[in-house]
Tab-separated table of C-alpha atoms in Angstrom:
chain	number	residue	atom	x	y	z
A	1	MET	CA	-0.150	0.147	0.129
A	2	ALA	CA	1.204	3.470	-0.750
A	3	ASN	CA	2.323	5.680	2.332
A	4	GLN	CA	-0.132	8.498	3.196
A	5	LYS	CA	0.950	11.847	4.367
A	6	VAL	CA	-0.529	13.509	7.618
A	7	SER	CA	-3.836	14.918	6.550
A	8	PRO	CA	-4.918	18.625	6.978
A	9	ARG	CA	-7.024	17.523	9.840
A	10	GLN	CA	-4.411	15.743	11.879
A	11	LYS	CA	-1.976	18.701	11.534
A	12	MET	CA	-4.631	20.963	12.865
A	13	ILE	CA	-5.493	18.722	15.639
A	14	ASN	CA	-1.739	18.248	16.468
A	15	MET	CA	-1.270	21.926	16.534
A	16	MET	CA	-4.280	22.531	18.878
A	17	TYR	CA	-3.119	19.799	21.277
A	18	PHE	CA	0.196	21.623	21.881
A	19	VAL	CA	-1.765	24.929	22.320
A	20	LEU	CA	-3.915	23.011	24.849
A	21	LEU	CA	-0.904	21.687	26.750
A	22	ALA	CA	0.307	25.307	26.990
A	23	MET	CA	-3.140	26.324	28.281
A	24	LEU	CA	-3.190	23.785	31.004
A	25	ALA	CA	0.023	25.321	32.456
A	26	MET	CA	-1.308	28.769	32.550
A	27	ASN	CA	-4.656	30.399	33.099
A	28	VAL	CA	-6.611	30.426	29.749
A	29	THR	CA	-6.608	33.948	28.553
A	30	ASN	CA	-9.205	35.665	26.143
A	31	GLU	CA	-6.639	36.122	23.567
A	32	VAL	CA	-5.949	32.191	23.249
A	33	LEU	CA	-9.804	31.579	23.182
A	34	ASP	CA	-10.140	34.211	20.498
A	35	SER	CA	-7.371	32.607	18.451
A	36	PHE	CA	-9.364	29.283	18.417
A	37	GLU	CA	-12.541	31.328	17.417
A	38	SER	CA	-10.379	32.689	14.714
A	39	ILE	CA	-9.047	29.281	13.600
A	40	ARG	CA	-12.599	28.098	13.449
A	41	GLU	CA	-13.800	30.941	11.179
A	42	ARG	CA	-11.044	30.264	8.751
A	43	LEU	CA	-11.664	26.561	8.623
A	44	LYS	CA	-15.255	27.243	8.052
A	45	ILE	CA	-14.308	29.334	5.080
A	46	SER	CA	-12.121	26.615	3.698
A	47	ALA	CA	-14.754	23.848	4.417
A	48	ALA	CA	-17.492	26.045	2.613
A	49	GLN	CA	-15.425	26.675	-0.574
A	50	ALA	CA	-14.410	22.791	-0.728
A	51	GLU	CA	-17.920	21.726	-0.307
A	52	SER	CA	-19.116	24.038	-3.195
A	53	ASN	CA	-16.205	22.902	-5.492
A	54	ASN	CA	-17.075	19.206	-4.639
A	55	GLN	CA	-20.753	19.531	-5.403
A	56	GLY	CA	-19.965	21.477	-8.657
A	57	PHE	CA	-17.535	18.874	-9.646
A	58	ILE	CA	-20.101	16.141	-9.267
A	59	SER	CA	-22.751	18.052	-11.234
A	60	ILE	CA	-20.218	18.495	-14.097
A	61	MET	CA	-19.252	14.875	-14.119
A	62	ASN	CA	-22.904	13.753	-14.113
A	63	ALA	CA	-23.693	16.199	-16.992
A	64	GLU	CA	-20.772	14.822	-19.081
A	65	ILE	CA	-21.651	11.244	-18.498
A	66	GLU	CA	-25.394	12.123	-19.649
A	67	ARG	CA	-23.881	13.653	-22.698
A	68	GLN	CA	-21.814	10.796	-23.503
A	69	MET	CA	-24.705	8.537	-23.304
A	70	GLU	CA	-27.070	10.741	-25.376
A	71	ILE	CA	-24.781	12.200	-27.940
A	72	GLU	CA	-21.965	9.399	-28.213
A	73	LYS	CA	-24.313	6.538	-27.353
A	74	LYS	CA	-21.509	5.524	-24.754
A	75	GLU	CA	-22.631	3.906	-21.744
A	76	ASP	CA	-19.081	2.888	-20.160
A	77	ASN	CA	-19.542	5.357	-17.176
A	78	LYS	CA	-23.491	4.924	-16.746
A	79	GLY	CA	-22.808	2.967	-13.505
A	80	LEU	CA	-20.452	5.945	-12.207
A	81	VAL	CA	-23.674	8.049	-11.762
A	82	ASP	CA	-24.748	5.677	-8.739
A	83	THR	CA	-21.200	5.692	-7.473
A	84	LEU	CA	-21.320	9.482	-7.432
A	85	ALA	CA	-24.578	9.513	-5.717
A	86	LEU	CA	-23.350	7.064	-3.081
A	87	VAL	CA	-20.307	9.212	-2.326
A	88	GLN	CA	-22.212	12.549	-2.238
A	89	GLY	CA	-24.893	10.660	0.017
A	90	ARG	CA	-22.306	9.374	2.593
A	91	THR	CA	-20.470	12.865	2.635
A	92	ASN	CA	-23.692	14.701	3.287
A	93	GLU	CA	-24.774	12.359	6.046
A	94	LEU	CA	-21.388	12.917	7.706
A	95	LEU	CA	-21.537	16.677	7.452
A	96	LYS	CA	-24.937	16.649	8.971
A	97	LEU	CA	-23.730	14.701	11.919
A	98	LEU	CA	-20.978	17.379	12.405
A	99	ASP	CA	-23.564	19.983	12.005
A	100	ARG	CA	-25.482	18.527	15.059
A	101	HIS	CA	-22.299	18.418	17.194
A	102	VAL	CA	-21.698	21.947	16.281
A	103	LEU	CA	-25.134	22.992	17.428
A	104	GLU	CA	-24.658	21.418	20.847
A	105	MET	CA	-21.133	22.990	21.294
A	106	GLU	CA	-22.681	26.443	20.476
A	107	LYS	CA	-25.439	25.789	23.098
A	108	LEU	CA	-22.663	25.101	25.620
A	109	ALA	CA	-20.546	28.229	24.561
A	110	LYS	CA	-23.757	30.420	24.987
A	111	TYR	CA	-23.969	32.977	22.153
A	112	ASP	CA	-25.187	36.272	23.318
A	113	PRO	CA	-27.131	38.052	20.249
A	114	GLU	CA	-26.630	41.315	21.667
A	115	LYS	CA	-22.982	41.144	22.122
A	116	LYS	CA	-22.604	38.933	18.984
A	117	GLU	CA	-20.311	36.595	20.702
A	118	PHE	CA	-19.967	33.482	22.834
A	119	THR	CA	-19.777	34.193	26.509
A	120	LYS	CA	-18.647	30.642	27.741
A	121	LYS	CA	-15.892	30.138	25.325
A	122	ASP	CA	-13.836	28.625	28.098
A	123	GLU	CA	-16.535	25.671	29.012
A	124	LEU	CA	-14.758	22.636	29.796
A	125	ASP	CA	-16.777	20.267	31.926
A	126	GLU	CA	-20.116	20.001	30.170
A	127	ASN	CA	-18.688	19.705	26.887
A	128	TYR	CA	-16.143	16.922	27.962
A	129	VAL	CA	-18.914	14.867	29.430
A	130	TYR	CA	-20.813	15.235	26.116
A	131	TRP	CA	-17.911	13.911	24.284
A	132	MET	CA	-16.728	11.264	26.667
A	133	GLY	CA	-19.831	10.389	28.789
A	134	GLU	CA	-19.952	9.968	32.424
A	135	THR	CA	-17.302	7.114	32.342
A	136	GLU	CA	-14.380	8.224	30.203
A	137	GLU	CA	-12.540	4.979	31.180
A	138	ALA	CA	-15.277	2.864	29.363
A	139	ASN	CA	-14.514	0.962	26.145
A	140	GLN	CA	-10.774	0.972	26.768
A	141	ARG	CA	-10.563	4.564	27.527
A	142	ARG	CA	-12.727	5.606	24.452
A	143	GLY	CA	-15.492	6.733	26.692
A	144	GLU	CA	-19.179	6.268	26.123
A	145	GLY	CA	-20.162	9.598	24.652
A	146	GLN	CA	-20.436	11.405	21.237
A	147	ALA	CA	-16.652	11.024	20.448
A	148	TYR	CA	-16.862	7.262	20.517
A	149	ASP	CA	-19.754	7.362	17.912
A	150	LEU	CA	-18.028	10.225	15.730
A	151	ARG	CA	-14.833	8.130	15.557
A	152	GLU	CA	-16.766	5.239	14.360
A	153	SER	CA	-18.606	7.243	11.827
A	154	LEU	CA	-15.385	8.790	10.465
A	155	ASP	CA	-13.666	5.532	10.165
A	156	GLN	CA	-16.524	3.987	8.350
A	157	TYR	CA	-16.554	6.837	5.812
A	158	ALA	CA	-12.871	6.439	5.187
A	159	GLN	CA	-13.265	2.814	4.744
A	160	THR	CA	-16.138	3.331	2.247
A	161	LEU	CA	-14.261	5.986	0.206
A	162	THR	CA	-11.080	4.007	0.275
A	163	SER	CA	-12.801	0.815	-0.935
A	164	ILE	CA	-14.187	2.832	-3.910
A	165	TYR	CA	-10.744	4.459	-4.463
A	166	ASN	CA	-8.882	1.295	-4.495
A	167	SER	CA	-11.307	-0.267	-7.011
A	168	GLN	CA	-10.287	2.505	-9.369
A	169	VAL	CA	-6.435	2.313	-9.409
A	170	MET	CA	-3.678	0.164	-9.927
A	171	ASP	CA	-2.280	-1.980	-7.119
A	172	SER	CA	0.716	0.110	-6.694
A	173	MET	CA	-1.494	3.222	-5.968
A	174	GLN	CA	-3.892	1.675	-3.418
A	175	ARG	CA	-3.785	2.734	0.127
A	176	GLU	CA	-5.173	2.024	3.543
A	177	PRO	CA	-8.236	3.880	4.860
A	178	LEU	CA	-7.333	7.160	6.754
A	179	LEU	CA	-8.496	6.013	10.146
A	180	ARG	CA	-8.402	8.245	13.447
A	181	GLN	CA	-5.078	7.602	15.177
A	182	ASP	CA	-4.631	7.591	18.849
A	183	PRO	CA	-1.663	9.607	20.319
A	184	LYS	CA	1.621	8.021	19.843
A	185	GLU	CA	3.118	5.806	22.779
A	186	SER	CA	5.822	8.476	23.437
A	187	SER	CA	3.101	10.800	24.875
A	188	LYS	CA	2.916	11.639	28.529
A	189	ASP	CA	-0.200	9.411	28.835
A	190	PRO	CA	0.414	6.245	26.728
A	191	GLY	CA	-3.003	5.061	27.263
A	192	LYS	CA	-4.686	8.276	25.935
A	193	ARG	CA	-7.190	7.663	22.972
A	194	TRP	CA	-8.191	9.752	20.062
A	195	GLU	CA	-11.473	10.619	21.858
A	196	GLN	CA	-9.714	12.295	24.775
A	197	TYR	CA	-6.971	13.627	22.741
A	198	THR	CA	-9.253	15.390	20.200
A	199	PHE	CA	-11.977	16.871	22.654
A	200	GLU	CA	-10.421	17.585	26.085
A	201	GLY	CA	-10.137	21.347	25.505
A	202	PRO	CA	-12.639	24.215	26.032
A	203	VAL	CA	-15.667	24.346	23.884
A	204	VAL	CA	-14.473	26.965	21.470
A	205	ALA	CA	-11.467	24.654	20.809
A	206	ASN	CA	-13.806	21.818	20.050
A	207	LEU	CA	-15.827	24.063	17.616
A	208	ALA	CA	-12.587	24.581	15.774
A	209	THR	CA	-11.929	20.952	15.690
A	210	LEU	CA	-15.285	20.011	14.195
A	211	GLU	CA	-14.365	22.361	11.318
A	212	ALA	CA	-11.156	20.752	10.917
A	213	LEU	CA	-12.809	17.355	10.680
A	214	ARG	CA	-15.067	18.835	8.008
A	215	VAL	CA	-12.376	20.123	6.007
A	216	ASP	CA	-10.703	16.604	6.137
A	217	ILE	CA	-13.914	14.865	5.112
A	218	LEU	CA	-14.276	17.081	2.072
A	219	GLN	CA	-10.576	16.605	1.235
A	220	GLN	CA	-11.130	12.971	1.145
A	221	GLU	CA	-14.205	13.068	-1.019
A	222	LYS	CA	-12.171	15.487	-3.488
A	223	GLU	CA	-9.479	13.044	-3.817
A	224	LEU	CA	-11.842	10.243	-4.602
A	225	LEU	CA	-13.576	12.437	-7.181
A	226	GLU	CA	-10.349	13.175	-9.050
A	227	VAL	CA	-9.850	9.429	-9.344
A	228	LEU	CA	-13.382	8.841	-10.492
A	229	ASN	CA	-12.853	11.662	-13.166
A	230	ASN	CA	-10.167	9.572	-14.949
A	231	ARG	CA	-13.231	7.212	-15.817
A	232	ILE	CA	-14.314	9.905	-18.137
A	233	ALA	CA	-11.152	10.064	-20.205
A	234	GLY	CA	-10.223	13.610	-19.044
A	235	LYS	CA	-13.445	15.218	-20.447
A	236	VAL	CA	-13.999	16.983	-16.997
A	237	THR	CA	-11.679	19.600	-15.691
A	238	ILE	CA	-10.808	19.037	-12.117
A	239	ILE	CA	-11.617	21.887	-9.789
A	240	VAL	CA	-8.750	22.913	-7.297
A	241	ASP	CA	-9.987	24.218	-4.190
A	242	SER	CA	-7.938	26.907	-2.309
A	243	ILE	CA	-7.019	26.289	1.317
A	244	VAL	CA	-6.921	29.009	3.671
A	245	ALA	CA	-3.614	29.017	5.590
A	246	ILE	CA	-3.838	28.699	9.330
A	247	SER	CA	-1.267	29.985	11.710
A	248	SER	CA	-0.689	28.931	15.320
A	249	PRO	CA	-2.385	31.310	17.763
A	250	LEU	CA	0.727	31.300	20.000
């Protein structure tokens, strides 16, 4: 299997984790919390652009397949229509799941419409219980909260897209699904799992994390769409989305 680079999501999570370690050693300042909010907004812009590009790409591919069938009487790619619908459907399901989690995090952050800002950006306890459940030691320290289920959904999505991807490429280009990884054994807490590692910070950091996951999902979809596009003999122009540069808040 071909080696995979660290995903944009994982890079973002790694960066935020180091920030969180620094936060644990000091009082959480408003500047740090505001930085997480800024990161979130930049990621939202990237995700919105990526989602629009992917949807447009799928529409163009479907139109070209239809043209080939009607004008050229070529049905080689007829089955690709169902594949594209499957990919788009799975992506939309996962994005809607993230949307539900975002709404819950925003409730905990307590948005003030008059001030036009969150008043509880530093909330830690309730959102940690939301993600890990009442017993964080359950399921081999994966907890029994929403993070456990989210990891399962993310991994299933990666496995589905990778299976389709591998069915379209040569053996030398095939790869393993991009599954959520636990922290390396060299960390200060070797038993820590992805669920704790990802969602142990303040609620505003978790909001940024959810947007980073959204960007990652859309990047996985885009990579598969580019491969599926090869089935249409280069008739469709690949849309390249622009990624907003993210700087560390510290």
